[in-house]
Coordinates of C-alpha atoms in Angstrom, one line a residue:
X1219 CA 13.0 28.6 -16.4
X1220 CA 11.2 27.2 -13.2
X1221 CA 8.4 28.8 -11.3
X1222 CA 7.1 28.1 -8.1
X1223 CA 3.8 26.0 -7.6
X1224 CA 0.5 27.2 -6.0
X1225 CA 0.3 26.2 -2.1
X1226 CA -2.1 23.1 -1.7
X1227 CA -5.0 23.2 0.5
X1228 CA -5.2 23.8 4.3
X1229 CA -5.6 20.9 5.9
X1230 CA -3.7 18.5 3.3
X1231 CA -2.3 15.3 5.5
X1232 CA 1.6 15.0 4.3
X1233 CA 3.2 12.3 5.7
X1234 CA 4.4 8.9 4.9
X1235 CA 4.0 5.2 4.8
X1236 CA 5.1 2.2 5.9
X1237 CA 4.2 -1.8 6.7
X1238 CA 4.5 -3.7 9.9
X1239 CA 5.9 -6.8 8.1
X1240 CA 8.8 -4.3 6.4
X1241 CA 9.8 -2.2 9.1
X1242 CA 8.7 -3.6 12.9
X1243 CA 10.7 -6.7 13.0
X1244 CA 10.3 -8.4 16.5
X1245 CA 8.6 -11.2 14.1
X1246 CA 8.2 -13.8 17.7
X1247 CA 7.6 -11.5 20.5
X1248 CA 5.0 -10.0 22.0
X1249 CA 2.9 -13.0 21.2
X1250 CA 3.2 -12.6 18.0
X1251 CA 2.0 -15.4 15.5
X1252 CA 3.7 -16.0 12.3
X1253 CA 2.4 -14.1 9.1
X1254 CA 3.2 -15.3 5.4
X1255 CA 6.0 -12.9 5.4
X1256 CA 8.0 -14.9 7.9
X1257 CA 7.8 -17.6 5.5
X1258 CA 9.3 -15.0 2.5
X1259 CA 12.5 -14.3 2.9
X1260 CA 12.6 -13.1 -1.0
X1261 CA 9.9 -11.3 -1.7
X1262 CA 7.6 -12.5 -4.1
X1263 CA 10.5 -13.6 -6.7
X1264 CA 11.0 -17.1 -5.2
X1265 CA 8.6 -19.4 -3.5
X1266 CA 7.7 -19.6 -0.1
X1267 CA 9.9 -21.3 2.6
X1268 CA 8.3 -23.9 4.7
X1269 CA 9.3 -21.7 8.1
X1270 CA 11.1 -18.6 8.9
X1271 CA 15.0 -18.8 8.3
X1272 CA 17.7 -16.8 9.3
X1273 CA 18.2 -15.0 6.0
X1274 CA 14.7 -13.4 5.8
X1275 CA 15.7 -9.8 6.7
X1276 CA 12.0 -8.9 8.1
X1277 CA 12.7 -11.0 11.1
X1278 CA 14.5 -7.8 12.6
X1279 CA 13.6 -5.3 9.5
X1280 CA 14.8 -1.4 11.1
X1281 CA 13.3 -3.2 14.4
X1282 CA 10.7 -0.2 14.6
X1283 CA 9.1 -2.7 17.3
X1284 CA 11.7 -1.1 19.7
X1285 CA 12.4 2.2 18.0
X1286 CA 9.0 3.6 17.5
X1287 CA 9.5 6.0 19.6
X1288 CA 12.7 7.9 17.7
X1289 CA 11.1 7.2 14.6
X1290 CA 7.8 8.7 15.4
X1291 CA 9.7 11.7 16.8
X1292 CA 11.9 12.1 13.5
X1293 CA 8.9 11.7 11.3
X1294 CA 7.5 15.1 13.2
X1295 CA 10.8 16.6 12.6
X1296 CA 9.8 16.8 9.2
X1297 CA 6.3 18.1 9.9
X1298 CA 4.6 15.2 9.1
X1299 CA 0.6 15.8 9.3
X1300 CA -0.3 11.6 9.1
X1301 CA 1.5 8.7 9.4
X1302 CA 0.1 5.7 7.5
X1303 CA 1.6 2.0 9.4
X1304 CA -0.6 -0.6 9.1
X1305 CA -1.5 -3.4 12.1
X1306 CA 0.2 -7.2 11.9
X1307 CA -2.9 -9.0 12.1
X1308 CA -0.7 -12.3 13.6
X1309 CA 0.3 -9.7 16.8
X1310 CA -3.5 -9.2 17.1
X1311 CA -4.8 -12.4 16.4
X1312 CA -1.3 -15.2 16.3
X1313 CA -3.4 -18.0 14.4
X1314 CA -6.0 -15.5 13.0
X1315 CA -8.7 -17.7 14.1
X1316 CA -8.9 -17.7 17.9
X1317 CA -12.2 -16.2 19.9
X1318 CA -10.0 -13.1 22.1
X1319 CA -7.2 -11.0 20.5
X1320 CA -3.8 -11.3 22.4
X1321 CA -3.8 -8.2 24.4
X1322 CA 0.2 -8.1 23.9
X1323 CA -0.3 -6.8 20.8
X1324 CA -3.2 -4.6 21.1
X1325 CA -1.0 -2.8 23.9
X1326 CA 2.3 -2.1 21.2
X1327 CA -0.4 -0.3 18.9
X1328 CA -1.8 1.9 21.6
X1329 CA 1.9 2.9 22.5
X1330 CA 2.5 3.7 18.8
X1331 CA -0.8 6.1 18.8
X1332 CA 0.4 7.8 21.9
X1333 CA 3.3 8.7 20.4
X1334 CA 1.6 9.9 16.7
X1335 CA -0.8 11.9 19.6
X1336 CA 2.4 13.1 21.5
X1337 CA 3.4 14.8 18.3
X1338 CA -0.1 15.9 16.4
X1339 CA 0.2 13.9 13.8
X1340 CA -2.8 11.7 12.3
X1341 CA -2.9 7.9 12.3
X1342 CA -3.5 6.6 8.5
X1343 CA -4.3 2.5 9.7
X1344 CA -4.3 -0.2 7.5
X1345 CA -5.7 -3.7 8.7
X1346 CA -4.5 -5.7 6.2
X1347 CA -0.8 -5.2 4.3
X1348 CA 0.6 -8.4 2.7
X1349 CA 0.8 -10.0 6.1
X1350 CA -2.0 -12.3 6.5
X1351 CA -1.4 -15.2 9.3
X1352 CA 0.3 -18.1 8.3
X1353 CA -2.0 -20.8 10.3
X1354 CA -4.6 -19.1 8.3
X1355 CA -2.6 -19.6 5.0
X1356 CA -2.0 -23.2 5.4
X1357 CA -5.0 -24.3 7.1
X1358 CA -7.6 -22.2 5.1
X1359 CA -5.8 -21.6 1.8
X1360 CA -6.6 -18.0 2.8
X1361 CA -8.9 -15.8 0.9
X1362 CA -9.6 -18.9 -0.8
X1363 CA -11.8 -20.1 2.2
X1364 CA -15.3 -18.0 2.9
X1365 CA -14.4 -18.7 6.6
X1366 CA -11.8 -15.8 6.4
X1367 CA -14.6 -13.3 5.9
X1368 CA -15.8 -13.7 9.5
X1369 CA -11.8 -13.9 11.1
X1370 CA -11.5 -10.5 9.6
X1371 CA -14.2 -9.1 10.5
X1372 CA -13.6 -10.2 14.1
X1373 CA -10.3 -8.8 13.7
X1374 CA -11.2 -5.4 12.2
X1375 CA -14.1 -4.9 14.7
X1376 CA -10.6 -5.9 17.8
X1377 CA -9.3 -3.0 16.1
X1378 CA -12.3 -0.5 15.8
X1379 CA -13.2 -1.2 19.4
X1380 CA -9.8 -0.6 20.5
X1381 CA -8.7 2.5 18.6
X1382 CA -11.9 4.0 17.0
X1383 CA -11.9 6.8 18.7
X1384 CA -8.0 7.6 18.3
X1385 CA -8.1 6.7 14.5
X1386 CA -9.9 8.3 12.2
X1387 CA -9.0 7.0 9.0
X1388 CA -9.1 3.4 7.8
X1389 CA -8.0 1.5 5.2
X1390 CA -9.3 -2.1 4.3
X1391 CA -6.6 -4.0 2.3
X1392 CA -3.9 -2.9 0.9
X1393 CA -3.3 -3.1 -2.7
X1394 CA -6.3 -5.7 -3.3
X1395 CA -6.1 -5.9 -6.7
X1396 CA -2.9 -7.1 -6.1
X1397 CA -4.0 -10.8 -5.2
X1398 CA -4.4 -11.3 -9.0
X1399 CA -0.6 -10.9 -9.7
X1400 CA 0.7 -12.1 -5.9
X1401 CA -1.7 -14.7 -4.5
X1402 CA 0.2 -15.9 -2.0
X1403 CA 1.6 -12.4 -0.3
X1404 CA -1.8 -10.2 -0.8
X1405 CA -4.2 -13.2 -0.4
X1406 CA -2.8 -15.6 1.9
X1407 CA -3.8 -18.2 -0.7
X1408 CA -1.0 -21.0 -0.4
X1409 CA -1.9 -23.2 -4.1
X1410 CA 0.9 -22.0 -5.9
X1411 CA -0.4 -19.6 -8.5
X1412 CA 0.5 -21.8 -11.6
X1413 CA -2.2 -24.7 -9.7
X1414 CA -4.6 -21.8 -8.7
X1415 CA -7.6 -22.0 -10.7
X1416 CA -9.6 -19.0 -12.0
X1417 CA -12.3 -19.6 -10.1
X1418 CA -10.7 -20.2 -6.5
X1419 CA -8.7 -16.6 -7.3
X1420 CA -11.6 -14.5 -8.3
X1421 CA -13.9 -16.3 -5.4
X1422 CA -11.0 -15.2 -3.2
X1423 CA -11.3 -11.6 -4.8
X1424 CA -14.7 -11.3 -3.9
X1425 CA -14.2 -12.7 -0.1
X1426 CA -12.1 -10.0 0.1
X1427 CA -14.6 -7.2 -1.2
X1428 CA -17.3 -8.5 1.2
X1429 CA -14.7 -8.5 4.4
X1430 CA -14.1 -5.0 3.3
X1431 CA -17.6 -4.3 2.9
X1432 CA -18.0 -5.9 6.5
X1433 CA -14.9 -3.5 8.0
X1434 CA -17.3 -0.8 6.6
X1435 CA -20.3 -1.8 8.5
X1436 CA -18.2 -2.5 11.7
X1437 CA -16.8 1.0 11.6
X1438 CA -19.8 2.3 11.1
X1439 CA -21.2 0.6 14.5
X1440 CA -18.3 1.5 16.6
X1441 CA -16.4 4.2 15.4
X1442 CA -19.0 6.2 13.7
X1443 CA -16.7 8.8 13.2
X1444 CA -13.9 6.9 11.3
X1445 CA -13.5 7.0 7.8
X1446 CA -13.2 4.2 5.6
X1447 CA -11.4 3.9 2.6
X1448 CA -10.5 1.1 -0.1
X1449 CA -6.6 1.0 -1.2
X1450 CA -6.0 0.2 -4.9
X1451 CA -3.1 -0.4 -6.4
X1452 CA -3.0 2.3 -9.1
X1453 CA -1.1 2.0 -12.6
X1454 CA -2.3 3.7 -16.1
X1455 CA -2.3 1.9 -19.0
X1456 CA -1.9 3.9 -22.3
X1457 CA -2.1 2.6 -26.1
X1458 CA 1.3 2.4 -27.7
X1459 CA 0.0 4.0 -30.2
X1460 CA -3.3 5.5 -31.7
X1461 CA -4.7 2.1 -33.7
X1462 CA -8.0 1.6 -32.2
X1463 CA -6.7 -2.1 -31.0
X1464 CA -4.4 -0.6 -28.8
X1465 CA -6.7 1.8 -27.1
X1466 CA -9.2 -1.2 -26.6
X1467 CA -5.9 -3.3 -24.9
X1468 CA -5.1 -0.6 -22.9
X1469 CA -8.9 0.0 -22.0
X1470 CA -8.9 -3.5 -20.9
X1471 CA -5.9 -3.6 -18.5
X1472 CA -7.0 -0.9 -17.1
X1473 CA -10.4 -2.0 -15.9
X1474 CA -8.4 -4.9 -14.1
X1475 CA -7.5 -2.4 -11.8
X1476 CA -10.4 0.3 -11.9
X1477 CA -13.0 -2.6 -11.1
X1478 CA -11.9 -2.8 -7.6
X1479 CA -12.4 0.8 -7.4
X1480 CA -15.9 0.8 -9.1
X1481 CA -16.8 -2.2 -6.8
X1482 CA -15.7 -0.5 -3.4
X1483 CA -17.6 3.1 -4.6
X1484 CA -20.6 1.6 -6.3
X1485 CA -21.2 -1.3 -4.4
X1486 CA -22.0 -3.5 -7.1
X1487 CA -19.8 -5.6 -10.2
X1488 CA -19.5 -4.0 -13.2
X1489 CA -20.5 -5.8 -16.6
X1490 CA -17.5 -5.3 -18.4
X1491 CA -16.1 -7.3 -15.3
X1492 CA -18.7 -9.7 -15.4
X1493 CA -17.7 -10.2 -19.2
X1494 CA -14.3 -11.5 -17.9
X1495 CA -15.6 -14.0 -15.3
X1496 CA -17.8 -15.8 -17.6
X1497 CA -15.3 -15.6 -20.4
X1498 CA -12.7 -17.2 -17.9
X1499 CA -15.8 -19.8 -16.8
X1500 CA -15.8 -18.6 -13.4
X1501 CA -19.2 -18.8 -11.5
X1502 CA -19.3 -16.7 -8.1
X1503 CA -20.7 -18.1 -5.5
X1504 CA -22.2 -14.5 -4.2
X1505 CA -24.9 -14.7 -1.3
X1506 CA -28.0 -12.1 -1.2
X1507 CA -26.0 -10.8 2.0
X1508 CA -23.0 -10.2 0.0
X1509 CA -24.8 -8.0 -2.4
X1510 CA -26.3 -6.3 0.4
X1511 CA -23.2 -5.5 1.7
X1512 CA -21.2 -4.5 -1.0
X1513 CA -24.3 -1.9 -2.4
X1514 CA -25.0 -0.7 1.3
X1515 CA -21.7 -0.2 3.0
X1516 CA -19.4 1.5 0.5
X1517 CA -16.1 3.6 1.2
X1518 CA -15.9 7.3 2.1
X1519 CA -12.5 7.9 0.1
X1520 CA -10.8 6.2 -2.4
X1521 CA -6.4 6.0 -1.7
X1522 CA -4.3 4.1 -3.8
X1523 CA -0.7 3.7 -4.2
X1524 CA 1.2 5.2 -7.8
X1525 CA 4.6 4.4 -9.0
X1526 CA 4.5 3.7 -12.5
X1527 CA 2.6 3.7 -15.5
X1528 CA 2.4 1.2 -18.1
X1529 CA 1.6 1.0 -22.3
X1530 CA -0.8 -2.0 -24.1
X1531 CA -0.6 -3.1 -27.6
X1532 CA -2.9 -5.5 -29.6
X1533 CA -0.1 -6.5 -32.0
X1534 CA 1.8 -9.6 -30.7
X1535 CA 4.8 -8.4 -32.6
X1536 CA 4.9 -5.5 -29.7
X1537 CA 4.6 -7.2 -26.7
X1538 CA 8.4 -7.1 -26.0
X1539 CA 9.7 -8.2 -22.8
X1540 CA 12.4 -6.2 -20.6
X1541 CA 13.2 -3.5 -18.8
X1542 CA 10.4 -1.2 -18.0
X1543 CA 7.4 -3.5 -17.6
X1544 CA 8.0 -5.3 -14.9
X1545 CA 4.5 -4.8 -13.8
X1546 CA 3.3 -5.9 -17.2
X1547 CA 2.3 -4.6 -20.1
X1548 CA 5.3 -2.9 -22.3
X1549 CA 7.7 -0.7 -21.9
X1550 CA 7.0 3.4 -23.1
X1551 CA 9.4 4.5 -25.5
X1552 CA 9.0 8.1 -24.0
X1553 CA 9.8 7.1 -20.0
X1554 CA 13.1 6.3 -18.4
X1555 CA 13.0 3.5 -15.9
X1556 CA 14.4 3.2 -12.3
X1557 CA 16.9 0.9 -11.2
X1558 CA 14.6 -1.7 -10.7
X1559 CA 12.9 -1.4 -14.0
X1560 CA 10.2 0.9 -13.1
X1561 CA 9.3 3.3 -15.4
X1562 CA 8.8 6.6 -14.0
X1563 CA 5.8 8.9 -15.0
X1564 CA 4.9 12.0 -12.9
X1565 CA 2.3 12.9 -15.2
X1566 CA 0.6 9.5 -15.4
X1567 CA 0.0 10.4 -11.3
X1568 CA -2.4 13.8 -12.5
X1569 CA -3.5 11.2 -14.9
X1570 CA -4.7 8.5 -12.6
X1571 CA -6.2 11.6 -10.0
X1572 CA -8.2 12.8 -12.9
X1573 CA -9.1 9.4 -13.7
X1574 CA -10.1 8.5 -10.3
X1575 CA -11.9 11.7 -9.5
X1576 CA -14.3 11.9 -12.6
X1577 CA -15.2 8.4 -12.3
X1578 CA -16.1 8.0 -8.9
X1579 CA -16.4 11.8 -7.2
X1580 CA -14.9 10.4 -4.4
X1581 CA -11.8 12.4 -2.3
X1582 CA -8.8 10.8 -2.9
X1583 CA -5.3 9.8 -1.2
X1584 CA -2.5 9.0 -2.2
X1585 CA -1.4 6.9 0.1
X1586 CA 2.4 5.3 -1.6
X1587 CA 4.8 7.1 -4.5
X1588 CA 8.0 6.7 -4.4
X1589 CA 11.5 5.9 -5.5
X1590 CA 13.9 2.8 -4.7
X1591 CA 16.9 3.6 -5.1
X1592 CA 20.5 2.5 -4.3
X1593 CA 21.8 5.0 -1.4
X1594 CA 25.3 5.7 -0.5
X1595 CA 26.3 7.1 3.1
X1596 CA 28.6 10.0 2.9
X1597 CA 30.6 12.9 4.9
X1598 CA 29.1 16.1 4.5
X1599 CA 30.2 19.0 6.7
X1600 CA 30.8 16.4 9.0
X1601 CA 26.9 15.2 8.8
X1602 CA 26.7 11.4 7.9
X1603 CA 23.9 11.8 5.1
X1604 CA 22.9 10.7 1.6
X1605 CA 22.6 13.1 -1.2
X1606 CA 19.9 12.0 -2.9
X1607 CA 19.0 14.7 -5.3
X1608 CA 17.3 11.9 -7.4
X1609 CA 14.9 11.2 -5.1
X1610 CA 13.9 14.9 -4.0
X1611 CA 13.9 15.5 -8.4
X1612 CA 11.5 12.6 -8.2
X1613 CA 9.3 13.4 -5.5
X1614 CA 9.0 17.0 -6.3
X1615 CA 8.3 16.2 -9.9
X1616 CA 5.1 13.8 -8.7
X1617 CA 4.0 16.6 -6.1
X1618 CA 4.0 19.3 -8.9
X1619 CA 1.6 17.1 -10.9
X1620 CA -0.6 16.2 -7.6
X1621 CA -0.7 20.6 -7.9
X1622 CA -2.0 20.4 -10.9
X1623 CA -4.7 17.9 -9.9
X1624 CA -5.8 19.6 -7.1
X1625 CA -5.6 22.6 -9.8
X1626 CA -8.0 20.9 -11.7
X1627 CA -10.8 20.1 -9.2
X1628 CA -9.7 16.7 -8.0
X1629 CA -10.2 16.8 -4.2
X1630 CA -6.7 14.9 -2.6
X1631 CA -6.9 14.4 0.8
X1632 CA -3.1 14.0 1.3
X1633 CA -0.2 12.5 0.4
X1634 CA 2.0 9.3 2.0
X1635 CA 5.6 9.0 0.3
X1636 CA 6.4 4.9 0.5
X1637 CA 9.1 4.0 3.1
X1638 CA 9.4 7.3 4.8
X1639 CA 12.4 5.6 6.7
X1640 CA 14.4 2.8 4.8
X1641 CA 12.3 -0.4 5.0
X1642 CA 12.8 -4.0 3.9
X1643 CA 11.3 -3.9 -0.5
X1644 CA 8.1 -6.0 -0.5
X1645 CA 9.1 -6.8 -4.2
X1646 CA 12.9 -8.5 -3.5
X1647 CA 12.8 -8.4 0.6
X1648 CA 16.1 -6.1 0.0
X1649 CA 17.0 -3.1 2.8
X1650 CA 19.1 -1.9 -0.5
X1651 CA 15.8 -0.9 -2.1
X1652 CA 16.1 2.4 -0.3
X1653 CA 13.2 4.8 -0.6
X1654 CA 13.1 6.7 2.9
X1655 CA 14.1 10.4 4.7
X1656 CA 15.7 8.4 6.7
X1657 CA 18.7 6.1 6.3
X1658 CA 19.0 2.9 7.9
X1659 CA 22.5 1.2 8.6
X1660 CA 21.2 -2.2 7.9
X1661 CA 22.5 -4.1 4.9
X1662 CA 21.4 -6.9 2.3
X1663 CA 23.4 -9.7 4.4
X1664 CA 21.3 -8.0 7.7
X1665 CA 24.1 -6.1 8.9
X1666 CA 24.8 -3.3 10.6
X1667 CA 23.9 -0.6 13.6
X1668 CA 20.3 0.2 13.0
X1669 CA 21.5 3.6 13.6
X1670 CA 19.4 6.4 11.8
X1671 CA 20.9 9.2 9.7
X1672 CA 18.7 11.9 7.8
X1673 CA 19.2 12.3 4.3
X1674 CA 19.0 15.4 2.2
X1675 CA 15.6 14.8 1.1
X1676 CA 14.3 14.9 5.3
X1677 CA 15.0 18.7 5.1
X1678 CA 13.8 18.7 1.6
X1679 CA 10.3 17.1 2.4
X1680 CA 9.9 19.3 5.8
X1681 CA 10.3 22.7 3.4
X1682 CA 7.7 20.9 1.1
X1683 CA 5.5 20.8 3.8
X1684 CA 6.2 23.8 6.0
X1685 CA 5.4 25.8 3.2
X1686 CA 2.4 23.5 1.9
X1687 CA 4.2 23.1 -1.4
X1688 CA 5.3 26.5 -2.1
X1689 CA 9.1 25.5 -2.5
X1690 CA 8.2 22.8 -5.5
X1691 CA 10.1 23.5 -8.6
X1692 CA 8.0 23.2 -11.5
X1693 CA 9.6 23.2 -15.1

């Protein structure tokens, strides 16, 4: 039997989300720098090229760069109240370190904004998704270097001065507790991560935290208005099963995520995290201006990105490896897995907004869910579509459980499916990876037409949101 769930708030932002590296493509015009992604042309399963080649598939992506405009326009076909991109900081600034940004790119974004304006629907910015400048890769070992700090800020204040008072929401970096699993594509830091030391990766953590402390401050100046929020990467761990061992394990992983949430809201480094720093004989080097920073300019919301959730054992004899646990951890006996080996856990999302809620009191967004997922153009009615009832079953399984969260106090400030439109995976650098509304007729090998096509979830999602949730199924 299935029931209908209660309408979410007035005033929740649906919408969707995207990455300038995955979708815009136009990787050498406009002035345009190179970014680490030109130099991935498979994700972050192989190492890095030594220059773009022909087979990275981000060089063109769905070529957004020129197609803004239709996409913009379909994305308010669905109703969309926000539209989360985020800004190639190598259009802005092509080395990353120059004194002026290149005014080339600051003009593409303002065209983007006039046509989210044109259409009423909210810009979601982030300044920094996996696409740090190469020059600053290779001549700073990115995040690495302290020097970074002040290149950001410079970058984030271009930004701020140029669109502060068009964008009101703001996110820092995206995923940044990511740089402790991908180095090289959320940190910029070119050591390959098996010559990394501990100490260089966690002072690179907290060069981060202080330039987002810093894009805090700088809104704060310019765009007093804006709000600023930190971006987490957001995955439950639970004990496989109830020996106290495993609830410490999974206590554990956890914090390696919540600490860059409890850093960003409290302004300040948890013990339990200092445990791990001097248990890993790692020594900060942390100014009295850093701490001032990080206590005084602290976030306004807290959005994070949800896909899977993961189990932790204590037993050695458990930690298999395989399908399921690709983010770590082990696999959950109870959960089915995706495709691509992610287990998939709508609950563990009303988990996590609990989680998040309780410990900081902070609004929350969820900012990237999603499935990837093979698609397969077909005839309907004579309507070139995909039928992708396993995505809309997915989707409307995850929004149910965001009602229940919002049922249960949690304040959400919206909700940003991942790849609204078919975009190029950041995991594999595949365009078969489908997650989108919107189909894109570009293949694995790079080709095809570019052409659009909606799939059944686009009507799907614009029910969902013309009716504020009303038409979710629940049971």
């Amino acid at each position: 039997m299935s029931s209908t769930v209660a309408p979410f708030p007035e005033g929740f932002l649906w919408g969707g989300a995207t990455a300038a590296n995955q979708i815009e493509g136009a990787y050498a015009e406009g002035g345009k720098g190179l970014s680490i992604q030109d130099v991935m042309p498979h994700g972050i399963m192989t190492p890095r090229a030594e220059g773009p080649t022909e087979d990275n598939l981000k060089q063109v992506a769905i070529d957004f760069y020129h197609r803004y405009a239709q996409d913009i326009a379909l994305f308010a076909e669905m109703g969309f109240r926000t539209f989360r991109f985020s800004i190639a900081w190598s259009r802005i600034f092509p080395r990353g370190d120059e004194a002026e940004p290149n005014e080339e790119g600051l003009a593409f974004y303002d065209r983007v904004l006039d046509e989210c304006e044109k259409h009423g629907i909210e810009p979601l910015v982030t300044i920094s998704h996996y696409e740090t400048p190469l020059h600053l890769a290779e001549q700073y070992d990115g995040w690495v270097n302290r020097d970074l700090i002040g290149f950001y800020e410079r970058y984030a204040r271009a930004l701020l001065s140029r669109y502060g008072h068009r964008v009101k929401y703001w996110l820092t970096f995206n995923e940044i507790n990511s740089v402790l699993h991908a180095p090289f594509m959320s940190g910029g830091i070119n050591t390959p991560k098996d010559q990394l030391s501990a100490s260089d990766l966690y002072q690179a953590v907290h060069h981060e935290l202080v330039a987002s402390a810093l894009a805090t401050k700088v809104a704060r100046e310019v765009a007093p208005q804006a709000q600023v929020g930190c971006m987490i990467l957001a995955m439950p761990a639970y004990p496989l099963s109830p020996d106290p061992d495993d609830v410490m394990a999974a206590l554990t992983t956890d914090r390696t995520n919540l600490a860059f949430g409890d850093i960003h809201v409290r302004g300040e480094y948890p013990g339990y995290y200092l445990r791990r720093l001097r248990e890993a004989g790692v020594e900060l080097q942390i100014t009295d201006e850093d701490r001032a920073l990080l206590k005084e300019y602290t976030v306004d919301f807290v959005s994070f990105s949800y896909y899977v959730s993961i189990c932790e054992t204590a037993d050695p004899a458990k930690r298999v490896v395989g399908q399921g646990n690709i983010f770590g951890g082990v696999p959950n006996p109870h959960l089915q897995a995706s495709e691509w080996g992610w287990q998939i856990d709508p609950v563990g999302l009303r988990v996590v907004l609990n989680q998040f809620w309780d410990r900081w009191q902070k609004p929350l967004f969820i900012v990237e869910n999603g499935l990837g997922a093979k698609d397969e153009l077909v005839e309907v009615d004579g309507v070139t579509t995909v039928v992708d009832d396993y995505r809309i079953a997915y989707l409307n399984d995850h929004l149910v459980q965001v009602g229940e969260a919002i049922a249960d106090g949690v304040e959400v400030m919206g909700y940003t499916t991942w790849g609204c439109i078919d975009l190029v995976s950041a995991s594999t650098a595949q365009l078969s990876k489908r997650y989108g509304f919107i189909y894109v007729d570009r293949d694995d090998e790079g080709s095809g037409t570019l052409e659009r096509y909606k799939k059944k979830s686009f009507d799907w999602y614009a029910e969902v949101i013309a009716t504020q949730g009303a038409s979710l199924r629940q049971g």
